[in-house]
mmCIF file of C-alpha atoms in Angstrom:
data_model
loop_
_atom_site.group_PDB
_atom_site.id
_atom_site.type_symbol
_atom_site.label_atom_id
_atom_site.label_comp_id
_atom_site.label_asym_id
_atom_site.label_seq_id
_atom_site.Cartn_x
_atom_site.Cartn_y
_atom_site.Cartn_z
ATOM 1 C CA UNK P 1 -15.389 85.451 99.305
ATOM 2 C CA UNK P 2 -11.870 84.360 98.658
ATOM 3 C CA UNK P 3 -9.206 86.446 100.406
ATOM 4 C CA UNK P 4 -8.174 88.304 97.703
ATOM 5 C CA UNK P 5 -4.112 88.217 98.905
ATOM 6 C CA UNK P 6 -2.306 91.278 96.402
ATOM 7 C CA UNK P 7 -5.117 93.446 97.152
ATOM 8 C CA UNK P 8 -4.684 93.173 100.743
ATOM 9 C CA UNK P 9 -1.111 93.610 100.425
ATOM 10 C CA UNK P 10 -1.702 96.784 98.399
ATOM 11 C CA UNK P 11 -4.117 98.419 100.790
ATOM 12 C CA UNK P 12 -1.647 97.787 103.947
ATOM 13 C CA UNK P 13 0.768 99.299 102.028
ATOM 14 C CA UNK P 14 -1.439 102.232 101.213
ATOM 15 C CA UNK P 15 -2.728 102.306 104.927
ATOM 16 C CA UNK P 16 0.989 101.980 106.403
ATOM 17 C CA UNK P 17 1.599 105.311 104.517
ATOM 18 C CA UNK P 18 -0.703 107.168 106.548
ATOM 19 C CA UNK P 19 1.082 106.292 110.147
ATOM 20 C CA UNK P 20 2.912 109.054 111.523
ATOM 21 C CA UNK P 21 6.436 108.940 113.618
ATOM 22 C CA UNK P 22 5.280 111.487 116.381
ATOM 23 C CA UNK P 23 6.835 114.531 116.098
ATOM 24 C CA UNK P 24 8.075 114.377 112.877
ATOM 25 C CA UNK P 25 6.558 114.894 109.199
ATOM 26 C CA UNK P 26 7.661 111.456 107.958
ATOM 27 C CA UNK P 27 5.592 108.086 108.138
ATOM 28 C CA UNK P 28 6.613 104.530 109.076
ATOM 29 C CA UNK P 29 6.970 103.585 105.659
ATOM 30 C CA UNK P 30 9.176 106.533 104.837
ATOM 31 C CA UNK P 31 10.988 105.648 108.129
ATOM 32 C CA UNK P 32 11.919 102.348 106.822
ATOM 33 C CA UNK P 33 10.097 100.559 110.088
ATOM 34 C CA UNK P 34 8.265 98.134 108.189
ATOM 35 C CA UNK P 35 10.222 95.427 107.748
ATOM 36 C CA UNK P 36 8.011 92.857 105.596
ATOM 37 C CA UNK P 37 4.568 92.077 105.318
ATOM 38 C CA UNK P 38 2.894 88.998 105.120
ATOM 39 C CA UNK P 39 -1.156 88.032 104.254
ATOM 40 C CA UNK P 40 -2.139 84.629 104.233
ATOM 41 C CA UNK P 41 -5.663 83.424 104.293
ATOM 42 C CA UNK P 42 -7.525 86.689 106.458
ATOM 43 C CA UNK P 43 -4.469 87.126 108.712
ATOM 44 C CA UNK P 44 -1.625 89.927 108.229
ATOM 45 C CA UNK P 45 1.241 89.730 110.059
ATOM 46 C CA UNK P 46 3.514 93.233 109.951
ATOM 47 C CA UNK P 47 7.421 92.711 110.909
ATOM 48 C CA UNK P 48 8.554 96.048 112.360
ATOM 49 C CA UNK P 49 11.863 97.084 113.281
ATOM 50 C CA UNK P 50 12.648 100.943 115.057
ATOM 51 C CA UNK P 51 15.484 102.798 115.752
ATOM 52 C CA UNK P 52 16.044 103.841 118.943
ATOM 53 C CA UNK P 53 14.845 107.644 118.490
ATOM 54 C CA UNK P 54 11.985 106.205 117.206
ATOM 55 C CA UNK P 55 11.703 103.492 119.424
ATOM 56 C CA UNK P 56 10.470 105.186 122.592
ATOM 57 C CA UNK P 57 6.915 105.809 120.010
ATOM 58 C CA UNK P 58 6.907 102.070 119.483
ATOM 59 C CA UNK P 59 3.901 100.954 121.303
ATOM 60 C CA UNK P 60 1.613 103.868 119.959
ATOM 61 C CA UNK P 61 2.917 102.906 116.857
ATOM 62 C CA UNK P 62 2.010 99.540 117.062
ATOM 63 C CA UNK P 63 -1.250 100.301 118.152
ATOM 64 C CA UNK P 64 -2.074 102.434 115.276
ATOM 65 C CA UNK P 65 -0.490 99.911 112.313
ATOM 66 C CA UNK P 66 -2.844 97.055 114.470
ATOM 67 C CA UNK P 67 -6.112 99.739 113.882
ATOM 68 C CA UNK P 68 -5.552 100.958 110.404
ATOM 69 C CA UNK P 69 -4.935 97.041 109.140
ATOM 70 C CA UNK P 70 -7.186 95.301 111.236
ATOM 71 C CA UNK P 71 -9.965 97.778 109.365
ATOM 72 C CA UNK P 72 -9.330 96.424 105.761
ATOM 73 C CA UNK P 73 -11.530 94.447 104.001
ATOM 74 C CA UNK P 74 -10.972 91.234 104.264
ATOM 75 C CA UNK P 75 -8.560 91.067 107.398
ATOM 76 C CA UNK P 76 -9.648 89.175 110.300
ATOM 77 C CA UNK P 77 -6.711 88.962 112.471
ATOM 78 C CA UNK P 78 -3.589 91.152 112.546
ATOM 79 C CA UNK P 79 -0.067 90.428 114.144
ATOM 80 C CA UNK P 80 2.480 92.782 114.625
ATOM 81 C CA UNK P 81 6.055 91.356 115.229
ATOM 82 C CA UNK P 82 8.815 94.202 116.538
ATOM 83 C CA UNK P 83 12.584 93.039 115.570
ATOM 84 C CA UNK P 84 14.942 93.234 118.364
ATOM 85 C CA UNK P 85 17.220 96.128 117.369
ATOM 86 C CA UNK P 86 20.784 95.542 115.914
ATOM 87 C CA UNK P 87 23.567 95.495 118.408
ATOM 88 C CA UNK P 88 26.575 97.669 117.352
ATOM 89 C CA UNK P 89 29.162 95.983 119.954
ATOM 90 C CA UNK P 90 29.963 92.606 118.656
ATOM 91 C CA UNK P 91 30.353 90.095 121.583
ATOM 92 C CA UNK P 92 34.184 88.702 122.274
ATOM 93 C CA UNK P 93 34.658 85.080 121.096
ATOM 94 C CA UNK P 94 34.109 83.032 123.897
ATOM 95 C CA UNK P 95 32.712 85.961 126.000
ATOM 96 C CA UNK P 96 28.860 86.336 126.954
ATOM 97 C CA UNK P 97 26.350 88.171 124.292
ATOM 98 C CA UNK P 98 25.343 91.277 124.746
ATOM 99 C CA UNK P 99 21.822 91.087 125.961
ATOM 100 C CA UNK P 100 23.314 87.818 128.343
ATOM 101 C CA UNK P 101 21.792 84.429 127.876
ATOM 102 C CA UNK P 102 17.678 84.560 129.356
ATOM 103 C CA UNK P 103 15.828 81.844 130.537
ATOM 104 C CA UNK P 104 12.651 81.301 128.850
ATOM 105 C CA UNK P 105 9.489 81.450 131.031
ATOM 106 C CA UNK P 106 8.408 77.727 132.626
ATOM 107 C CA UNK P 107 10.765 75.699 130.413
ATOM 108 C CA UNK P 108 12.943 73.631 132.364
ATOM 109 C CA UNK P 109 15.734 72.368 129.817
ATOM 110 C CA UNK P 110 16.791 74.221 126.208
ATOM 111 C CA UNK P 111 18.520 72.100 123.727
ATOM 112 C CA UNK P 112 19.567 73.015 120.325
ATOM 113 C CA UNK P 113 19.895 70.334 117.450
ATOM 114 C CA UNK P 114 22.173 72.458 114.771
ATOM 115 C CA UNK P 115 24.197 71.046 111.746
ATOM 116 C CA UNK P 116 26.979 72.871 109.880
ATOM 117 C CA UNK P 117 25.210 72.500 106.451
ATOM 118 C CA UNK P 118 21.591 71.737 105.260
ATOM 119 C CA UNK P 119 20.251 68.676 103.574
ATOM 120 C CA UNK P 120 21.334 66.233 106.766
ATOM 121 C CA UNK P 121 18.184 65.434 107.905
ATOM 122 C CA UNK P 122 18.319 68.277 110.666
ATOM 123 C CA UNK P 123 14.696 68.667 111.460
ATOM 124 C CA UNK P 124 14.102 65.181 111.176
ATOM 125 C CA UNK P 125 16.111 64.336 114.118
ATOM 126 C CA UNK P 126 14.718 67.509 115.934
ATOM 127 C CA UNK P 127 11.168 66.491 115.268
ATOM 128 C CA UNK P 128 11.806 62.517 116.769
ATOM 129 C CA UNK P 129 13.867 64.048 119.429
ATOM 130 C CA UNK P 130 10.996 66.301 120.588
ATOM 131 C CA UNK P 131 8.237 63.105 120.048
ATOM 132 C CA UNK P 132 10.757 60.642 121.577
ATOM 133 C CA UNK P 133 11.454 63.003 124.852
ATOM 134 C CA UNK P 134 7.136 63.195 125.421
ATOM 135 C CA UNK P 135 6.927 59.243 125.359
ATOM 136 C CA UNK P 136 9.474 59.216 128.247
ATOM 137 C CA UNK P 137 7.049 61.311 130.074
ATOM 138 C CA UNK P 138 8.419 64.621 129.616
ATOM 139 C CA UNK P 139 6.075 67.647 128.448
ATOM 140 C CA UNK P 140 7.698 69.498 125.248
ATOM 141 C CA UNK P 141 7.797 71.761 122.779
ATOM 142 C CA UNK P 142 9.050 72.008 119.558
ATOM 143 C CA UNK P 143 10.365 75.804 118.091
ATOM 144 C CA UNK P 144 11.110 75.092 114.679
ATOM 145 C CA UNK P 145 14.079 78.052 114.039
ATOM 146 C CA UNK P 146 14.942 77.487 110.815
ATOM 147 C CA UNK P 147 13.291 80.301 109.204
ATOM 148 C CA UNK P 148 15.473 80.172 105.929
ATOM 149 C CA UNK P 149 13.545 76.996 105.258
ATOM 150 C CA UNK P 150 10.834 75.899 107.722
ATOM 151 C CA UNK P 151 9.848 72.278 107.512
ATOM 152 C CA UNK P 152 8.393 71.111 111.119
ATOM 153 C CA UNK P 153 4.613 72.308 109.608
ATOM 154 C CA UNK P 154 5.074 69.355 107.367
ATOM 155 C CA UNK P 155 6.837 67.125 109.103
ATOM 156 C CA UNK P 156 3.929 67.361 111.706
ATOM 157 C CA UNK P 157 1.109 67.953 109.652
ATOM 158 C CA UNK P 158 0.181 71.083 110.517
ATOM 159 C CA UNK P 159 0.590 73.255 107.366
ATOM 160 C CA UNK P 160 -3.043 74.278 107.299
ATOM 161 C CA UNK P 161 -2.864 75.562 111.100
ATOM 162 C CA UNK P 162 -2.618 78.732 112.148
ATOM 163 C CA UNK P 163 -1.507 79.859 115.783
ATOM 164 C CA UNK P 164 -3.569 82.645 117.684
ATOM 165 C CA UNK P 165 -2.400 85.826 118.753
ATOM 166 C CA UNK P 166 -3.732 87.112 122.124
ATOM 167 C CA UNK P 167 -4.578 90.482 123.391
ATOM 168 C CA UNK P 168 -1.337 90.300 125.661
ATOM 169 C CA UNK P 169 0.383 90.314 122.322
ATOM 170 C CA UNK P 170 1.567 86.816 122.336
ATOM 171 C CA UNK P 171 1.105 83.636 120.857
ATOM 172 C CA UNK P 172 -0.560 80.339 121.299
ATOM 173 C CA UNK P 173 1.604 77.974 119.574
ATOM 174 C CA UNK P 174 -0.071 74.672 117.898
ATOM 175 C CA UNK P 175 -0.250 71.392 119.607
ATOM 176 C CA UNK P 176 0.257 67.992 117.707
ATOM 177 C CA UNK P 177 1.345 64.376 118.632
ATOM 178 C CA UNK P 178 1.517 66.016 122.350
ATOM 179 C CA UNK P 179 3.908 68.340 122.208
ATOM 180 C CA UNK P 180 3.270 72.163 121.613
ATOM 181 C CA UNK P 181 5.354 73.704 118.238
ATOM 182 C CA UNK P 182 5.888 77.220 116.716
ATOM 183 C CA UNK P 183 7.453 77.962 113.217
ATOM 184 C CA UNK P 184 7.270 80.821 110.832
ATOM 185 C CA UNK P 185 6.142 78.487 108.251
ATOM 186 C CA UNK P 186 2.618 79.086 109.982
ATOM 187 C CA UNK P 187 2.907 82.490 108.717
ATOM 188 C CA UNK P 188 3.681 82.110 105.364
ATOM 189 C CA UNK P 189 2.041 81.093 102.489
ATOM 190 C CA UNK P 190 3.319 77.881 100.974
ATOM 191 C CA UNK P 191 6.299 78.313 98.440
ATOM 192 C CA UNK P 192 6.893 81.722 99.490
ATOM 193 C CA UNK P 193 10.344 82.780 99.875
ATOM 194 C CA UNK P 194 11.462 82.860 103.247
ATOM 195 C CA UNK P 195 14.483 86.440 102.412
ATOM 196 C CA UNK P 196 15.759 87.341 105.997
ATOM 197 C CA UNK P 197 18.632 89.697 107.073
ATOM 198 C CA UNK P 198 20.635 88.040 110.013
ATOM 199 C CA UNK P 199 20.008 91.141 112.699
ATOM 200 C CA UNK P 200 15.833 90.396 111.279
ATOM 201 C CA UNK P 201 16.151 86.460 112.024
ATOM 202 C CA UNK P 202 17.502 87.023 115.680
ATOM 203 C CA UNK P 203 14.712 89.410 116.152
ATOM 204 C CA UNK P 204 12.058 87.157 115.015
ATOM 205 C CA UNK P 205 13.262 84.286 116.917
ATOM 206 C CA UNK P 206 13.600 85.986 119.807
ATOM 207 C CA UNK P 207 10.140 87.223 119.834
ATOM 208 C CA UNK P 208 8.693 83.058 119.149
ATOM 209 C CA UNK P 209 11.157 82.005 122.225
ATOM 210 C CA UNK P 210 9.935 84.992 124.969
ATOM 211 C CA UNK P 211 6.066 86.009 123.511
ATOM 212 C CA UNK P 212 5.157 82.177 122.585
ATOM 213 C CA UNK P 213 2.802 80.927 125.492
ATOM 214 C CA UNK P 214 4.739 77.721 126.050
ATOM 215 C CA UNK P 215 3.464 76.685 129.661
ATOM 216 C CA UNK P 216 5.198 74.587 131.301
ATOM 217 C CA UNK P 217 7.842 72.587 129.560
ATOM 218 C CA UNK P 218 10.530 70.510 130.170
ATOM 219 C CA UNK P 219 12.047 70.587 127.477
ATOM 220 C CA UNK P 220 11.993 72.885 124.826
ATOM 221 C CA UNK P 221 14.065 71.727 121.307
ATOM 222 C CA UNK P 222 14.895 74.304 118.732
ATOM 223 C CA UNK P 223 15.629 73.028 115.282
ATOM 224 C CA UNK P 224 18.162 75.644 114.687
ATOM 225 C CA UNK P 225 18.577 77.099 111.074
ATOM 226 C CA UNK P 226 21.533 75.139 109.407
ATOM 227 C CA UNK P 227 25.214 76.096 109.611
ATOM 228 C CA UNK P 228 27.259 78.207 112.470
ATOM 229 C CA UNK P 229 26.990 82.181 110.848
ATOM 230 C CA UNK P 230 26.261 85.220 113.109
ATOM 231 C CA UNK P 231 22.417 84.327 112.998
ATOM 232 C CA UNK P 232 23.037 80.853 115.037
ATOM 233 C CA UNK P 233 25.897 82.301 117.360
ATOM 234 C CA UNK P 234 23.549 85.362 118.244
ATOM 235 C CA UNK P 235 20.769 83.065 118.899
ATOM 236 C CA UNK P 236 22.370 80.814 120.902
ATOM 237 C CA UNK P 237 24.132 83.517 123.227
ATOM 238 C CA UNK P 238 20.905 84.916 123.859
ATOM 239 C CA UNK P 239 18.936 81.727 125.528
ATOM 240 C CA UNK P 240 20.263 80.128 127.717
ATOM 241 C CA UNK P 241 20.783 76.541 126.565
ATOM 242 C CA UNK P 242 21.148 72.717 128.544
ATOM 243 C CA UNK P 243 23.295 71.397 125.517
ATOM 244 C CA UNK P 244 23.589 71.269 121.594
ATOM 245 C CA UNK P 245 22.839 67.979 119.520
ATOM 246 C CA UNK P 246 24.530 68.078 116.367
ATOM 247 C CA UNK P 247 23.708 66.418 113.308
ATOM 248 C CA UNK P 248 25.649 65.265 110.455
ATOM 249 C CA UNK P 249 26.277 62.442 108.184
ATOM 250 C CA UNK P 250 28.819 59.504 107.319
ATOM 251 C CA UNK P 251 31.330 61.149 104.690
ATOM 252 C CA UNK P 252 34.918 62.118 106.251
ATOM 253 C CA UNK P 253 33.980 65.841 105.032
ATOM 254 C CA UNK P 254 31.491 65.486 108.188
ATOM 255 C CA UNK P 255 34.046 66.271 110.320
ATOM 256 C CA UNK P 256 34.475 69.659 109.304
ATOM 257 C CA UNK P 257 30.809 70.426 109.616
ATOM 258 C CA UNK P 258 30.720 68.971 113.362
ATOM 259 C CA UNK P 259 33.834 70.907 114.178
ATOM 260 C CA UNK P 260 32.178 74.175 113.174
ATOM 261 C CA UNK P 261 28.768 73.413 115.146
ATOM 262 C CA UNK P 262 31.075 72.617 118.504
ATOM 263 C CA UNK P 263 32.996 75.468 117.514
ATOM 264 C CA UNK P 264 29.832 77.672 118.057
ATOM 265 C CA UNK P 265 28.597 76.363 121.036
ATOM 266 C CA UNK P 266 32.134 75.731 122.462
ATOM 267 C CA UNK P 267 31.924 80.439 122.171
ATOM 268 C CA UNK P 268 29.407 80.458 124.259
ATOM 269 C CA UNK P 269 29.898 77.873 126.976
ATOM 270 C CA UNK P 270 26.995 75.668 125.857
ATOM 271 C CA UNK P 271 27.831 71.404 126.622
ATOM 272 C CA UNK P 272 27.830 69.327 123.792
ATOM 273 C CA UNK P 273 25.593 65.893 124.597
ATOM 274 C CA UNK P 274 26.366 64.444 121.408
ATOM 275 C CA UNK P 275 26.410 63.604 117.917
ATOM 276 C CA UNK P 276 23.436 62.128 115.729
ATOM 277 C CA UNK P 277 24.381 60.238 112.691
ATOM 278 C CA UNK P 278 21.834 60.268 109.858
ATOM 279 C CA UNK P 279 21.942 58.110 106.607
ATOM 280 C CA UNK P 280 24.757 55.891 108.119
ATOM 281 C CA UNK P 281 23.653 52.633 105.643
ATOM 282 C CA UNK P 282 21.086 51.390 103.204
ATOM 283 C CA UNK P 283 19.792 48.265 103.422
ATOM 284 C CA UNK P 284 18.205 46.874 100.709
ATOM 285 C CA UNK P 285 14.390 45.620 101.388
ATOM 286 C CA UNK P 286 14.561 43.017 98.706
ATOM 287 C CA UNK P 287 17.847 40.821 99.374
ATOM 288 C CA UNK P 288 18.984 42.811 102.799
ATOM 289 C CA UNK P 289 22.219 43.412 101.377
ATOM 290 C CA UNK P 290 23.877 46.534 103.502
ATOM 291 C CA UNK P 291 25.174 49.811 101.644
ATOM 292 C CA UNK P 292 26.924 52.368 103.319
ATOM 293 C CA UNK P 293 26.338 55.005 99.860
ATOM 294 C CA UNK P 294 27.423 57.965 101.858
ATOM 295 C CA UNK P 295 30.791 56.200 103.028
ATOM 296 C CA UNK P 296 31.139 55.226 107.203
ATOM 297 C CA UNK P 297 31.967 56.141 110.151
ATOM 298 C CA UNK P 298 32.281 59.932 110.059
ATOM 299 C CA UNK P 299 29.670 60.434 113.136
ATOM 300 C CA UNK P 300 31.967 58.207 115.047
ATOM 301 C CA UNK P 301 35.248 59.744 114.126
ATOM 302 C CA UNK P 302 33.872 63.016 114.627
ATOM 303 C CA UNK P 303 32.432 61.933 118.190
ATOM 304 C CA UNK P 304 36.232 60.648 118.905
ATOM 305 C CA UNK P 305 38.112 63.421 116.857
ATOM 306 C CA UNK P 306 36.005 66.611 119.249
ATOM 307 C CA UNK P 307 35.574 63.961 122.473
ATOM 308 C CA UNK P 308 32.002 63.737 122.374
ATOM 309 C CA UNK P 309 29.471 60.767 122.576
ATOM 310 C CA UNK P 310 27.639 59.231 119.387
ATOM 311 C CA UNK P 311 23.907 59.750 120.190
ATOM 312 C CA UNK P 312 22.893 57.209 117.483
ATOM 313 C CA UNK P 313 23.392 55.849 113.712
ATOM 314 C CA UNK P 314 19.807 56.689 111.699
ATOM 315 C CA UNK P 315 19.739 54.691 108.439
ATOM 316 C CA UNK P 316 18.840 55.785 105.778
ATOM 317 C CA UNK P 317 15.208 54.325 104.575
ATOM 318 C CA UNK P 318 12.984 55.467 102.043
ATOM 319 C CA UNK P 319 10.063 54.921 104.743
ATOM 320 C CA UNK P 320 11.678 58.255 107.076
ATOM 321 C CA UNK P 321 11.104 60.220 103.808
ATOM 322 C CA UNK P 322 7.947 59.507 103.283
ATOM 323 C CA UNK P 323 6.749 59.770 106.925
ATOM 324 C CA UNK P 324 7.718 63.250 107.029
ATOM 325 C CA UNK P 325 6.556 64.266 104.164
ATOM 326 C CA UNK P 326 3.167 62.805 104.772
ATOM 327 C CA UNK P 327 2.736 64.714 108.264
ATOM 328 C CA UNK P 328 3.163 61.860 110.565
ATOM 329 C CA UNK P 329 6.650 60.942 112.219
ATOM 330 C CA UNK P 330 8.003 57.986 112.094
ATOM 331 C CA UNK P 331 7.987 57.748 115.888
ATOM 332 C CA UNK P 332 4.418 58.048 115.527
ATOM 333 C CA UNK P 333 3.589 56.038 112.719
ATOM 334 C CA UNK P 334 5.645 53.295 113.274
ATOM 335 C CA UNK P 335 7.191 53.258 116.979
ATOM 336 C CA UNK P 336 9.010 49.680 116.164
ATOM 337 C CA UNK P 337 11.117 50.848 113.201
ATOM 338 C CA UNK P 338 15.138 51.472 113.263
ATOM 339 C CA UNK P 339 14.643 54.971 113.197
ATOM 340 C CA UNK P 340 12.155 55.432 116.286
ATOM 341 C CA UNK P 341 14.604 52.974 118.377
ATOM 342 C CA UNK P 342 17.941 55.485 117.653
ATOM 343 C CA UNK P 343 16.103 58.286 118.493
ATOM 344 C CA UNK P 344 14.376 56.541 121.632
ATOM 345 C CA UNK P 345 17.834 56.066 122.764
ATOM 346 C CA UNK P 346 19.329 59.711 121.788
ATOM 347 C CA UNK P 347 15.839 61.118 124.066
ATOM 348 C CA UNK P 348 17.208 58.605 126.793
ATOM 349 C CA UNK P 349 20.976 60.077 126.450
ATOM 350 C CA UNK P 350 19.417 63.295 126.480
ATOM 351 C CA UNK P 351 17.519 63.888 128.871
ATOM 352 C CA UNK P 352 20.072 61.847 131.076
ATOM 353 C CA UNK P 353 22.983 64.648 130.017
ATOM 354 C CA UNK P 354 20.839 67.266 131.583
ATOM 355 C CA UNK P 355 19.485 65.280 134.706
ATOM 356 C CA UNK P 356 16.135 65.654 133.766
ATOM 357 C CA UNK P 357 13.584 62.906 134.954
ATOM 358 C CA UNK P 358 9.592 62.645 134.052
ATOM 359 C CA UNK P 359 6.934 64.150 136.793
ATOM 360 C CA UNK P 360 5.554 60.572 138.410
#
């Protein structure tokens, strides 16, 4: 039988209604705890957020909204996510977050690739990096953060995969190309609309960097979600990172979205290893003539301007595209091509920046 997707939605809601906050004559619903809801193909996943009268109920809570869903037709497997309450106290620029910066469990090295505006080819370089860092030798993992508009499932051809929840209530993320990736596009369906509130994204991420079963890493890359607003900041202040990558193209306007990305990690201490260029020139496959469409040199200027190093030019090729959008990497599919050599060399300065070396 086909998993029949609005009906399940309409019986968790109807289900949801019947939880009780202990000792009180409201329900979670009525409470405003249930934060979204999200069926995809047997699995429900419920995104829960209490306040902090309510939160000392939380795990008998949980445990009930697990029973009553878990027992609807249909359901096979049922997730519930708690968002990290909303701090009141807003951290002083420069000064250390709230909650402090955590280390996450067996991973060595952090590093955030972030861009002050979408559309640069972000995720791209993230998803290389990440493939380019396990051919050195290095064991990795891949936490694809943009939840605004998750593309790593794609890029790695995993969209059909789903990652398993445990009975210690965490998660077994996905493994592909050798290195081991979470993203929230797993628990969507496809061409749903990804609508987050800031406090809700922090939350979520939060709960994929500290419940996610990584193992032992070392290094684990976060393809931040793109530009420098409280979401990033808060995320960043709360892990404690080895460095930023930023990404960003050619055009002189570049420099004011690499000045806002060094800006944020500049707040909270974290190094900057570099800059990553992407869709620095064109050249043409049929007479090899070279095109710089989006203008040139704005990765180097910016790595001059802010005193930082240019990781690498990408060009821009048709072929990258393609790659991606077919589930296989470039680095994968074709480890002689421009684009796997730059981002060979940006794993190289990379892992260099934080003195990490491969186990022998």
């Amino acid at each position: 039988m086909a998993f029949d997707k609005q009906r399940v939605l309409d019986s968790v809601q109807e289900v949801l209604a019947g939880v009780p906050i202990p000792g009180t004559p409201t329900n979670v619903i009525k409470a405003g705890c249930i934060q979204r809801v999200i069926a995809r193909d047997g699995e429900v996943t419920v995104v829960v957020e209490f306040s902090k009268e309510i939160s000392v109920h939380a795990e008998k809570i949980k445990e009930q909204l697990e029973q009553v869903v878990s027992a609807i037709d249909g359901v096979e497997r049922v997730q519930i996510l708690q968002k990290a309450p909303e701090k009141t106290d807003s951290p002083a620029p420069g000064g250390p977050s709230s909650v402090g910066a955590q280390e996450v469990p067996g991973v060595k090295h952090i590093v955030a690739v972030a861009s002050g505006k979408g559309g640069v080819g972000k995720s791209t370089v993230a998803v290389n990096l990440a493939i380019q860092l396990r051919n050195l030798g290095f064991s990795v993992g891949l936490l694809d953060a943009d939840v605004y508009g998750p593309s790593t499932p794609k890029m790695l051809g995993t969209e059909g995969s789903r990652p398993q929840a445990t009975d210690r209530n965490t998660i077994v993320p996905l493994e592909r190309f050798g290195i081991v990736t979470m993203s929230i596009g797993y628990l969507l369906e496809e061409d749903s609309p990804v609508i987050w509130r800031g406090p809700m994204v922090t939350g979520l991420l939060r709960q994929f960097l500290f419940q996610v079963e990584w193992g032992e890493l070392d290094f684990l890359i976060l393809d931040l979600p793109p530009g420098t607003g409280d979401a990033q900041l808060t995320l960043v202040q709360s892990v404690s990172l080895s460095g930023g990558v930023i990404v960003t193209t050619p055009q002189d306007v570049a420099l004011l979205d690499v000045h806002r990305g060094i800006q944020m990690f500049s707040r909270v201490e974290v190094p900057i290893i570099g800059i990553v260029e992407n869709m620095s020139v064109f050249h043409c496959p049929h007479c090899g003539e070279k095109t710089e469409i989006f203008s040139a040199g704005g990765g180097e200027a910016a790595a001059n301007k802010f005193g930082t190093t240019l990781l690498g030019q990408i060009p821009l090729d048709p072929a990258y595209m393609r790659a991606g959008d077919d589930g296989t990497p470039s680095s994968v599919l074709d480890p002689s091509c421009e684009l796997s050599r730059v981002m060979a060399g940006v794993g190289q300065q990379v892992a260099a920046a934080v003195g990490a070396s491969p186990a022998s």
